[in-house]
Short mmCIF file of C-alpha atoms and ligand atoms in Angstrom, two decimals:
data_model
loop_
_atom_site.label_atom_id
_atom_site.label_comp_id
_atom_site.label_asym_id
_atom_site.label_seq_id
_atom_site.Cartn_x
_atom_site.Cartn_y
_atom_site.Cartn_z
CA UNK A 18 11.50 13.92 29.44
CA UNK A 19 11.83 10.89 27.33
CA UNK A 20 14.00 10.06 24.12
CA UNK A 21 10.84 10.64 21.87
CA UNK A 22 10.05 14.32 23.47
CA UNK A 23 11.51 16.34 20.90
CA UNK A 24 9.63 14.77 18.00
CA UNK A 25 5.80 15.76 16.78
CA UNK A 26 3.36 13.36 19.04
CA UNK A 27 1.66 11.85 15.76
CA UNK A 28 2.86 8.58 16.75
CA UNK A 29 3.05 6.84 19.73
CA UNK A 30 5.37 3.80 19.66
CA UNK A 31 5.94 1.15 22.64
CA UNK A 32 9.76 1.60 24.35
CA UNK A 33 11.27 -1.23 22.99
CA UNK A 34 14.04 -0.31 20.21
CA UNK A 35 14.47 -2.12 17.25
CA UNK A 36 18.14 -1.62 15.97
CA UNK A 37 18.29 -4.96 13.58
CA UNK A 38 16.54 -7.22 11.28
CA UNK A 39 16.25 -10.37 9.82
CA UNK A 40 14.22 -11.86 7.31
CA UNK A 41 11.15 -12.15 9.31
CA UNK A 42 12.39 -10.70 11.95
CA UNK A 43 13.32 -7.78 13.90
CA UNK A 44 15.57 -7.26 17.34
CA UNK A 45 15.32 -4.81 19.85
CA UNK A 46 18.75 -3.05 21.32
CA UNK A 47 18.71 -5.89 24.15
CA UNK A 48 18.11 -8.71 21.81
CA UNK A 49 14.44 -9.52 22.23
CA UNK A 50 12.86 -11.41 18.89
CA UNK A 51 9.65 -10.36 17.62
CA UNK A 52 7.99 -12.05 14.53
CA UNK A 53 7.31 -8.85 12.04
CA UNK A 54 3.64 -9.62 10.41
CA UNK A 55 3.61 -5.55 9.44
CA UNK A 56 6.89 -4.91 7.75
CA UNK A 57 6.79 -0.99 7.71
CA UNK A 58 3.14 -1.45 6.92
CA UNK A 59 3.97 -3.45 3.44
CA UNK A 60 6.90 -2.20 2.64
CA UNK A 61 9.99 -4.57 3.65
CA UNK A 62 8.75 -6.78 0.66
CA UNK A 63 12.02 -8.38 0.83
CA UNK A 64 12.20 -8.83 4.56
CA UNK A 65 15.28 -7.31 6.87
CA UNK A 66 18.57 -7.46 5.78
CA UNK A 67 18.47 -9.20 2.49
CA UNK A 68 21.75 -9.25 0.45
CA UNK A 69 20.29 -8.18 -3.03
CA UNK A 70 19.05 -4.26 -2.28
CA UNK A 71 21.64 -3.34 -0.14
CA UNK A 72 24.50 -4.83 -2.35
CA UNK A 73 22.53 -2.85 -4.92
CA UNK A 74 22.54 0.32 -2.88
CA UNK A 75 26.34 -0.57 -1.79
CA UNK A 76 27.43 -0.23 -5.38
CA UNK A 77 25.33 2.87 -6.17
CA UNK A 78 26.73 4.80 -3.04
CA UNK A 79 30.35 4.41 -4.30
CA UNK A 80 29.36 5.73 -7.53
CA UNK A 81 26.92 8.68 -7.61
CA UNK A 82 24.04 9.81 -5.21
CA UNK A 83 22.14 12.90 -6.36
CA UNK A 84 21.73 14.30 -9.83
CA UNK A 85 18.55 15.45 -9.94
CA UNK A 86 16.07 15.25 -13.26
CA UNK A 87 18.01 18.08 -15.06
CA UNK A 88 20.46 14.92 -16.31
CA UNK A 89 20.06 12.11 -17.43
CA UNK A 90 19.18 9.44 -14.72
CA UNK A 91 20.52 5.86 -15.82
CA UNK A 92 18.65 4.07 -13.44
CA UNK A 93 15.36 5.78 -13.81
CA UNK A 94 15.76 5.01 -17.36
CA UNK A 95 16.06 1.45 -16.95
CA UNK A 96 13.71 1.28 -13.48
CA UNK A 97 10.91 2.88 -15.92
CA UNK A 98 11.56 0.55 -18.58
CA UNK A 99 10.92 -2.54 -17.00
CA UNK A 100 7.59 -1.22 -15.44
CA UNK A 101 6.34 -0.50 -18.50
CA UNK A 102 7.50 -3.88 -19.69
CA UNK A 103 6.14 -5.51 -16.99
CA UNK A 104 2.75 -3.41 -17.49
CA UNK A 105 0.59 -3.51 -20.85
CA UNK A 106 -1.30 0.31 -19.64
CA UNK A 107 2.42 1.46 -18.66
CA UNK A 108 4.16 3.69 -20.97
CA UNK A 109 5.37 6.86 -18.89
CA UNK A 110 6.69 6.92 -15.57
CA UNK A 111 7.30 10.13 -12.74
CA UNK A 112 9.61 8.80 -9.77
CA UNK A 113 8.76 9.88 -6.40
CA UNK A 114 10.14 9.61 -2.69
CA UNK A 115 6.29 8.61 -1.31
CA UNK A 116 3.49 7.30 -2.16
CA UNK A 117 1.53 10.52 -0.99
CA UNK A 118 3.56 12.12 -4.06
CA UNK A 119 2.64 9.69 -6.35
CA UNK A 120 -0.79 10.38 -5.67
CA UNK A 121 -0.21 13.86 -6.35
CA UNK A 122 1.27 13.59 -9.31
CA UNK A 123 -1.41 10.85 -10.76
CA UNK A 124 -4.44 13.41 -10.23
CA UNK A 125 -2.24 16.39 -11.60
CA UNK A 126 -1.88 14.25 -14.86
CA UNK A 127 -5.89 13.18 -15.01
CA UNK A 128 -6.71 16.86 -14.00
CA UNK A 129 -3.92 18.11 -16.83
CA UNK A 130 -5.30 15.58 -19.45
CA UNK A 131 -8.57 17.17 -19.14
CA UNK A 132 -7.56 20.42 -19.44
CA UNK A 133 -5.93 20.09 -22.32
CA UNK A 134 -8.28 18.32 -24.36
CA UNK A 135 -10.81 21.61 -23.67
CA UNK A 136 -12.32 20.06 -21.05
CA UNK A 137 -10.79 22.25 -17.82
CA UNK A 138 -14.09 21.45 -15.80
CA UNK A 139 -13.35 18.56 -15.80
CA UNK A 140 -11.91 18.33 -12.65
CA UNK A 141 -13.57 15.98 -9.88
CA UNK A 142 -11.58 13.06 -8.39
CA UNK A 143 -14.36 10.40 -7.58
CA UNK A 144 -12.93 8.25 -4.19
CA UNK A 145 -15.10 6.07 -1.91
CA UNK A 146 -15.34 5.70 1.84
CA UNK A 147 -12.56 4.28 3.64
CA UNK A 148 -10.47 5.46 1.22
CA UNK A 149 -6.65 6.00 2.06
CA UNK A 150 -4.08 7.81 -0.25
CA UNK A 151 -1.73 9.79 1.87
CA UNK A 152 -1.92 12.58 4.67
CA UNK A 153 -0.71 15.62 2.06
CA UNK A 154 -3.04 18.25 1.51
CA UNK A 155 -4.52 17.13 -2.01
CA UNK A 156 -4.14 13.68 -0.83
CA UNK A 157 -6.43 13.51 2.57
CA UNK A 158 -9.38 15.74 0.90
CA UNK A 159 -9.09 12.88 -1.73
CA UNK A 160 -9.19 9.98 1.11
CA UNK A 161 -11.99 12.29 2.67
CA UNK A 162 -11.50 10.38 5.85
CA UNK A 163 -13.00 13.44 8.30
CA UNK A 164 -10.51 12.21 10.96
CA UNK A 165 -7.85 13.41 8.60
CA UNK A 166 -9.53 16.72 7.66
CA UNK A 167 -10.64 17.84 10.79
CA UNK A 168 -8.59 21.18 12.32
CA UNK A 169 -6.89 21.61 8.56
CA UNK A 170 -9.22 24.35 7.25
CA UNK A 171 -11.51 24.32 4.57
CA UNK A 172 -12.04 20.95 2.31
CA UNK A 173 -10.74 21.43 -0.85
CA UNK A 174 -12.96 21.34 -4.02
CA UNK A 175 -12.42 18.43 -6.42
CA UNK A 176 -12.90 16.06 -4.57
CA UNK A 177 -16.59 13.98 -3.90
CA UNK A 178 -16.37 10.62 -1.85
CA UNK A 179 -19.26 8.20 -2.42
CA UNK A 180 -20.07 5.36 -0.22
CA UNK A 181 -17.99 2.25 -1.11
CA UNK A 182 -19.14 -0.17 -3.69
CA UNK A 183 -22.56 1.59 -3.77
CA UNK A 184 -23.15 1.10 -7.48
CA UNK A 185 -26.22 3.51 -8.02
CA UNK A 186 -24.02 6.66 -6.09
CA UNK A 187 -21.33 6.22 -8.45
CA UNK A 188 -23.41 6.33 -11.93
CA UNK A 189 -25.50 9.06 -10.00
CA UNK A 190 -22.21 11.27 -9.03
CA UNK A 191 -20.20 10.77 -12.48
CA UNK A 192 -20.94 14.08 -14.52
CA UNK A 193 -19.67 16.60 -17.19
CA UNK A 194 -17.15 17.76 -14.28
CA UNK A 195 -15.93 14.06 -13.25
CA UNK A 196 -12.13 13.88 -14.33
CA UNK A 197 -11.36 10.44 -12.71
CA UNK A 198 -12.44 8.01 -10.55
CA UNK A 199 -9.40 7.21 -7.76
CA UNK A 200 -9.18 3.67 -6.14
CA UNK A 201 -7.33 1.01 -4.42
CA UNK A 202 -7.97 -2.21 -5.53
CA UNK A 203 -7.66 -3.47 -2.39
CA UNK A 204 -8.18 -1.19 0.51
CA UNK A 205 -5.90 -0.85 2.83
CA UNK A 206 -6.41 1.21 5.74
CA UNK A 207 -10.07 0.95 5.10
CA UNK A 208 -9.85 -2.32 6.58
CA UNK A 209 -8.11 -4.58 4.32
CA UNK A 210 -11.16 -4.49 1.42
CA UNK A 211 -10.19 -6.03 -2.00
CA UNK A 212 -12.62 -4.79 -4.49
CA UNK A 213 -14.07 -8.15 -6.39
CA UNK A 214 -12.77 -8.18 -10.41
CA UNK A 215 -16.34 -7.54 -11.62
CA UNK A 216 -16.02 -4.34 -10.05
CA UNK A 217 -13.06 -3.52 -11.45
CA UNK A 218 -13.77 -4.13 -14.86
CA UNK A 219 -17.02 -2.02 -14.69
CA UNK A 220 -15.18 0.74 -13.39
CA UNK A 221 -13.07 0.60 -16.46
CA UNK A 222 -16.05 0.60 -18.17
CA UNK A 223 -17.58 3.05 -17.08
CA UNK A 224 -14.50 5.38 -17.04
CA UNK A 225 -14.40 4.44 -21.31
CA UNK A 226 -18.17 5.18 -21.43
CA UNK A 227 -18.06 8.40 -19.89
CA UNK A 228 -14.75 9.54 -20.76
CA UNK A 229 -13.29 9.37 -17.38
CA UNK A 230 -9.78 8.40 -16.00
CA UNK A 231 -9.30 5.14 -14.01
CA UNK A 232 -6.45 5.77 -11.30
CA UNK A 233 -5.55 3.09 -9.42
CA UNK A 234 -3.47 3.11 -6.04
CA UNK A 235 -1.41 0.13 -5.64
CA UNK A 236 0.64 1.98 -3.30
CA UNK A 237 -0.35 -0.96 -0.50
CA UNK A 238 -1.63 -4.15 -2.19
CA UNK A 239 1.10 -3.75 -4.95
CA UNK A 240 4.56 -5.18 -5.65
CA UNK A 241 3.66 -8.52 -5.49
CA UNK A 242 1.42 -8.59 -1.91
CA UNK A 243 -1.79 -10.21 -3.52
CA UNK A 244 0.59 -12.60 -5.17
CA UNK A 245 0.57 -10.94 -8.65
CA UNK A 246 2.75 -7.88 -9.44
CA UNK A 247 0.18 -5.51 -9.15
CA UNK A 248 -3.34 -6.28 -7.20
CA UNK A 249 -5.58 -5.15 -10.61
CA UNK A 250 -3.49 -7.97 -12.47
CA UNK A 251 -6.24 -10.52 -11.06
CA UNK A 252 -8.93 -8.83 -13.25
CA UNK A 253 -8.94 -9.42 -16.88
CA UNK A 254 -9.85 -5.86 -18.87
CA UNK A 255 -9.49 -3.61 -15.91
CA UNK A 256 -6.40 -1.89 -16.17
CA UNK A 257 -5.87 2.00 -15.33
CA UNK A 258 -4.94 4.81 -17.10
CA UNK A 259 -3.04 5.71 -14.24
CA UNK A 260 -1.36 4.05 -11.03
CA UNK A 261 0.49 5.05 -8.04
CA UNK A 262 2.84 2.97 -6.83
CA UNK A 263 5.37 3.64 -3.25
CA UNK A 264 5.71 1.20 -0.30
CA UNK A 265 6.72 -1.96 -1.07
CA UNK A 266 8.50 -1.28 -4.72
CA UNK A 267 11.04 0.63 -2.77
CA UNK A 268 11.22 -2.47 0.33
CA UNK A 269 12.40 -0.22 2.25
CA UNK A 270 13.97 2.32 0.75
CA UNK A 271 11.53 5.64 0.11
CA UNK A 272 10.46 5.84 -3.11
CA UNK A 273 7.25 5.73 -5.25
CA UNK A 274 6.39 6.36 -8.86
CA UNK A 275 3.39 7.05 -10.64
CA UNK A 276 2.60 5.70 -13.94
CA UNK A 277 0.76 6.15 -17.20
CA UNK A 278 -0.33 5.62 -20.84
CA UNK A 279 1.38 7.86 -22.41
CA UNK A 280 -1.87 9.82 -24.18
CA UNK A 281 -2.74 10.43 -20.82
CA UNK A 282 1.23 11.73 -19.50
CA UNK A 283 0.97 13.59 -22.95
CA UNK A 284 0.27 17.37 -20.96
CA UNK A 285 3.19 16.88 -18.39
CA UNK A 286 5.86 18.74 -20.15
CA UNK A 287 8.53 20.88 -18.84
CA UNK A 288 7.57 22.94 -16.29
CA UNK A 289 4.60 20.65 -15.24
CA UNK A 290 5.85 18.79 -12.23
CA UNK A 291 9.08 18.09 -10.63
CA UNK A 292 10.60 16.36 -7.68
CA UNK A 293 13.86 17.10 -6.61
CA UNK A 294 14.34 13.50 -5.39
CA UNK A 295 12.51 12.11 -7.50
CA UNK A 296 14.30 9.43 -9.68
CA UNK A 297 17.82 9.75 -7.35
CA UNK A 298 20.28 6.77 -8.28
CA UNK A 299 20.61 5.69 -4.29
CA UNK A 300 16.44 4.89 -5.07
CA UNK A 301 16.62 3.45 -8.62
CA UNK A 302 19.10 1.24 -7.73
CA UNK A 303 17.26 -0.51 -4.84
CA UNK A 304 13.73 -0.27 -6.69
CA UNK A 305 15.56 -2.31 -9.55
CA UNK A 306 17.04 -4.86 -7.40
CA UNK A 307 13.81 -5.51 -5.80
CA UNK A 308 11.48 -5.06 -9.05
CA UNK A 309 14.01 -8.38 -10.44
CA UNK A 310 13.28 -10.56 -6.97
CA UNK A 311 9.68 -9.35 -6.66
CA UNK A 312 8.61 -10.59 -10.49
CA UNK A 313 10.16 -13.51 -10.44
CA UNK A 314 7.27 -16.16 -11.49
CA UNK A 315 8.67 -18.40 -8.53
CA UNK A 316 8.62 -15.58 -6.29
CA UNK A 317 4.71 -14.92 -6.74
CA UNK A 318 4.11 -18.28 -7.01
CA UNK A 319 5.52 -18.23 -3.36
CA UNK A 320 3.24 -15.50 -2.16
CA UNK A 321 0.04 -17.42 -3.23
CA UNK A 322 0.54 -20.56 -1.63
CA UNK A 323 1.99 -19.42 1.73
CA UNK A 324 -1.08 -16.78 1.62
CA UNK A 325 -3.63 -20.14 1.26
CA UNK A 326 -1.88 -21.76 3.61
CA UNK A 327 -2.34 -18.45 5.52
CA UNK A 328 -5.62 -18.16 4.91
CA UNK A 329 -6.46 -21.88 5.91
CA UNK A 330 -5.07 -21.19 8.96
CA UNK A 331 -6.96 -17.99 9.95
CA UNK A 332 -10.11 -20.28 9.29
CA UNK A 333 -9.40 -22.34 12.09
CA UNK A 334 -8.33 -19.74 14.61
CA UNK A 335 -11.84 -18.15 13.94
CA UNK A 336 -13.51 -21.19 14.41
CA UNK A 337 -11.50 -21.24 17.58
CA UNK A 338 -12.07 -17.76 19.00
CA UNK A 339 -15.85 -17.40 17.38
CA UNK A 340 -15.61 -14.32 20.22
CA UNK A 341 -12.66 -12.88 18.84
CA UNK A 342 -12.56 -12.69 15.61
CA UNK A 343 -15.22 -11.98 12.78
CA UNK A 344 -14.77 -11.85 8.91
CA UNK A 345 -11.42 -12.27 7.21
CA UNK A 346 -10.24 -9.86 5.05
CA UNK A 347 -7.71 -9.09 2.61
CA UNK A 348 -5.98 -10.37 -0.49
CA UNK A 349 -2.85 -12.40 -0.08
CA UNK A 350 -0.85 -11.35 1.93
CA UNK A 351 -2.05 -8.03 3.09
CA UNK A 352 -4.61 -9.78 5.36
CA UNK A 353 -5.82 -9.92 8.79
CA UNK A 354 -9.43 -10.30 10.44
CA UNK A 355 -12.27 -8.02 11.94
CA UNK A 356 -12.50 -8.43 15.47
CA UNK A 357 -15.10 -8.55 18.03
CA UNK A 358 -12.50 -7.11 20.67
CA UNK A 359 -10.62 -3.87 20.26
CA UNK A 360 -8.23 -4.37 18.25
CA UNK A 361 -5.42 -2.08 19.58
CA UNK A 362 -5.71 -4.00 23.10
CA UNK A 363 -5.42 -7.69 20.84
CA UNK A 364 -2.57 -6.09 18.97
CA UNK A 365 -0.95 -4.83 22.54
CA UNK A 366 -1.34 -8.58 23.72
CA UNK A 367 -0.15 -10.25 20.84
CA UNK A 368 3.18 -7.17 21.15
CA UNK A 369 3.41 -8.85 24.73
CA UNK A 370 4.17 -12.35 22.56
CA UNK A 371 6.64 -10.74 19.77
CA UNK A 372 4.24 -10.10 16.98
CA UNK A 373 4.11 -7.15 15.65
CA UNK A 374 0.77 -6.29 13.37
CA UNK A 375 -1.24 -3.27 12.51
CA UNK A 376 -4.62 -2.08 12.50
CA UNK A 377 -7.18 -1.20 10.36
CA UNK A 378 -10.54 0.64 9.81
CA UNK A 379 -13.34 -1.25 10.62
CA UNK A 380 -11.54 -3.20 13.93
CA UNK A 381 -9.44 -5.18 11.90
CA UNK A 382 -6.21 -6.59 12.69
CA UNK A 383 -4.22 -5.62 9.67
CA UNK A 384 -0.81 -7.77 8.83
CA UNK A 385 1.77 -7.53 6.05
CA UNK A 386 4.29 -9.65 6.23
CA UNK A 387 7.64 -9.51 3.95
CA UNK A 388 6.82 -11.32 0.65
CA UNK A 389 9.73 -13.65 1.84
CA UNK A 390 7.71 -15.54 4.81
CA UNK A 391 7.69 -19.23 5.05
CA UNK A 392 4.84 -21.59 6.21
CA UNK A 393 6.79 -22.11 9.62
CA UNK A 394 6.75 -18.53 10.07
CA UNK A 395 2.65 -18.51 9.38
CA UNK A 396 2.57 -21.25 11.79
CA UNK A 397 4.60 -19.27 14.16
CA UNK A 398 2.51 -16.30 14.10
CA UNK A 399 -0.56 -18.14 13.97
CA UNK A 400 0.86 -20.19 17.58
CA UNK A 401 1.04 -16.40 18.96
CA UNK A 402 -2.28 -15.38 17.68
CA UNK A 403 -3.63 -18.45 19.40
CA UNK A 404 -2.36 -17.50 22.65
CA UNK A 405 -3.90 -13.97 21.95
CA UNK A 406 -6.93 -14.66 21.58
CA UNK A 407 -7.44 -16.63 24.67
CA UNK A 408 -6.41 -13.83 26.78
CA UNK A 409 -8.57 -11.65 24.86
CA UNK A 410 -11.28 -13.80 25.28
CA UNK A 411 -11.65 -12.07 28.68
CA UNK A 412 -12.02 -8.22 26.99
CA UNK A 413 -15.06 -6.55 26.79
CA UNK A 414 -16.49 -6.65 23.69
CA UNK A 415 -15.72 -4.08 21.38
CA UNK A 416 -18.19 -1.57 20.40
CA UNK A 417 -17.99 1.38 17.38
CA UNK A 418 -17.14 4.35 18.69
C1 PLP B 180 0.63 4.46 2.65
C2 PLP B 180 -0.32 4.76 1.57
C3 PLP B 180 -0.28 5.97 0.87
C4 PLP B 180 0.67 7.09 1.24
O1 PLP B 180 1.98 6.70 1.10
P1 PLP B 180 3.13 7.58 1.84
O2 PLP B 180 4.39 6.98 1.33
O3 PLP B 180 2.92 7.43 3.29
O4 PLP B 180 2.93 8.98 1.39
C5 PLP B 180 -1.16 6.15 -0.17
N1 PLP B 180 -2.05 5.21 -0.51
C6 PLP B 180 -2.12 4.03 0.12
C7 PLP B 180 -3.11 3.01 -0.31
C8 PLP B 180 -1.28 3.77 1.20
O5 PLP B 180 -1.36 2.62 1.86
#
């Protein structure tokens, strides 16, 4: 029996323990360094340890924890606020713990909106393939990854996935019964895919044409990864009527929201939707702090140009390793590469050489490093990567399962 027999076997971590961080980095329990390119899977915007959400969550502790959304909550007020400041489509906001919940409660509202403008057939949430918004029940039949779906009964109805960035499937599957079309700007688990502006801003267009919602998920490439606040903010005329926000607004601490005009929010009255959670001062109070680092124009200004340099650098190792690795991917920094080698075993190696990175769909080495990285740490990780690819020079080629 091992220390990790007692919990459910969905994931399946190496044996080294991390018990600290540090910026950048992360140590395990006997004081190994590895370089943290994955941060929680883009959430530790901030990094490890920084002083300004856990001074914020310091002060909150010694003054109240839990309320819940039957009183007043100060610092949802205020958290809401500056989103929708920050946000021209922004004018209602529904705190959550996860992202997965802010999904939830973003098709209730386009599904609700529908309904009560006499339109309750309306009720189809358009996603495309590779799609990822959470592992709830509403929430996988909307990724409609099979993987996911498969030994967890029927699919539900409402939900129609069309290949991704297939033009001609999406005019051909929007109809009388279409309530909104769901989609991450840049996908994520998908394998790191940002959707170009132009296809954005027909999406918004069609969505006005036909009368549709636009929901976007920013719950990966948002609070500040691509280098703007929110990924859409590169395309001009393509904002959402809805968006759901979680990972990285939180850095680190769980919580998500999901926002709204406030035509659309109009049918989520009392008795609507809830969240016990939801909104709690402990969350509020580090989503603040980080919203005020995180939109800071020097900040963003930060992401961009160590994501170039970034980028820049990638170029070269694939030029390096033509064997390795294929096409880049990604926006800022929520990046990584496709690989000609599996890329769990190239992730295990580059493990072996304290670097810690993800995966993707599509073979892709996914990374997401905190917001706070320097060029010396890119040129860090990149050294590693280096030294990973030789060795995986000598894998067998990968092939799709
Ligand atoms: C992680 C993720 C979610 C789900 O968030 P949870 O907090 O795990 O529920 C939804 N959408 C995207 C794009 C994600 O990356």
């Amino acid at each position: 029996m091992g220390a990790h027999d007692n919990l459910y076997n969905c994931y399946v971590p190496p044996q080294e323990l991390f018990v600290r961080g540090e910026g950048a980095y992360l140590y395990t329990d006997k004081d190994e360094k590895f370089l943290d390119f994955i941060a929680g899977i883009s959430v530790n915007c901030l990094g490890h340890n920084h002083p300004v959400p856990i001074n914020a969550l310091k002060e909150q502790a010694d003054k109240v924890w839990h309320l819940s959304g039957m009183y007043r909550l100060k610092g949802a007020e205020e958290l809401s606020k500056k989103y929708c400041d920050a946000l021209p489509f922004a004018e209602k906001v529904f705190f959550t713990n996860s992202g997965a919940e802010a999904l939830e409660c973003a098709m209730k509202t386009a599904r609700k909106f529908h309904y009560d403008n006499g339109q309750p057939e309306r009720y189809d949430i358009l996603t495309f393939s590779g799609a990822f918004h959470g592992r709830t029940f509403a929430t996988i039949n909307a990724g409609g990854n099979p993987k996911y779906l498969k030994g967890f009964g029927p699919a539900l109805p409402g939900f129609i996935s069309l290949p991704f960035a297939d033009h001609e499937a999406l005019e051909a599957a929007v109809s009388d019964t279409t309530a909104a079309i769901l989609v991450e700007p840049v996908q994520g688990e998908g394998g790191l895919r940002p959707l170009p502006t132009q296809c954005l801003q027909g999406l918004r267009k069609l969505c006005d044409e036909k009368g549709i919602l636009l929901i976007y998920d920013e719950v990966q490439c948002g609070a500040g990864r691509t280098g703007k606040l929110f990924a859409h903010q590169w395309a001009e005329n393509a904002e959402p009527d809805i968006m759901a926000v979680a990972k990285g607004v939180g850095g680190g601490f769980p919580m998500g929201a999901c926002l709204a005009t406030e035509a659309v929010a109009a049918g989520m009255v009392p008795g609507t939707h809830g969240s016990t959670y939801g909104g709690n001062p402990l969350a509020m109070a580090v989503g603040s702090a980080v919203f005020d680092e995180i939109s800071k124009p020097e900040f963003l200004e930060q992401v961009v140009r160590v994501s170039n340099f970034l980028v820049q650098q990638f170029e070269s190792l694939k030029d390096e390793f033509p064997d390795v690795v294929g096409e880049l991917r990604g926006k800022g920094l929520l990046c990584g590469m496709q690989l000609k080698k599996t890329a769990l075993d190239v992730r295990k190696i580059a493990y072996g050489k304290g670097l810690l990175g993800g995966s993707a769909g599509d073979n892709t080495l996914r990374l997401a490093p905190a917001l706070i990285i320097t060029e010396d740490h890119v040129r860090e990780a990149v050294g590693i990567l280096r030294e990973t690819f030789k060795e995986a020079q000598a894998l067998p080629d990968y092939v799709e399962a």
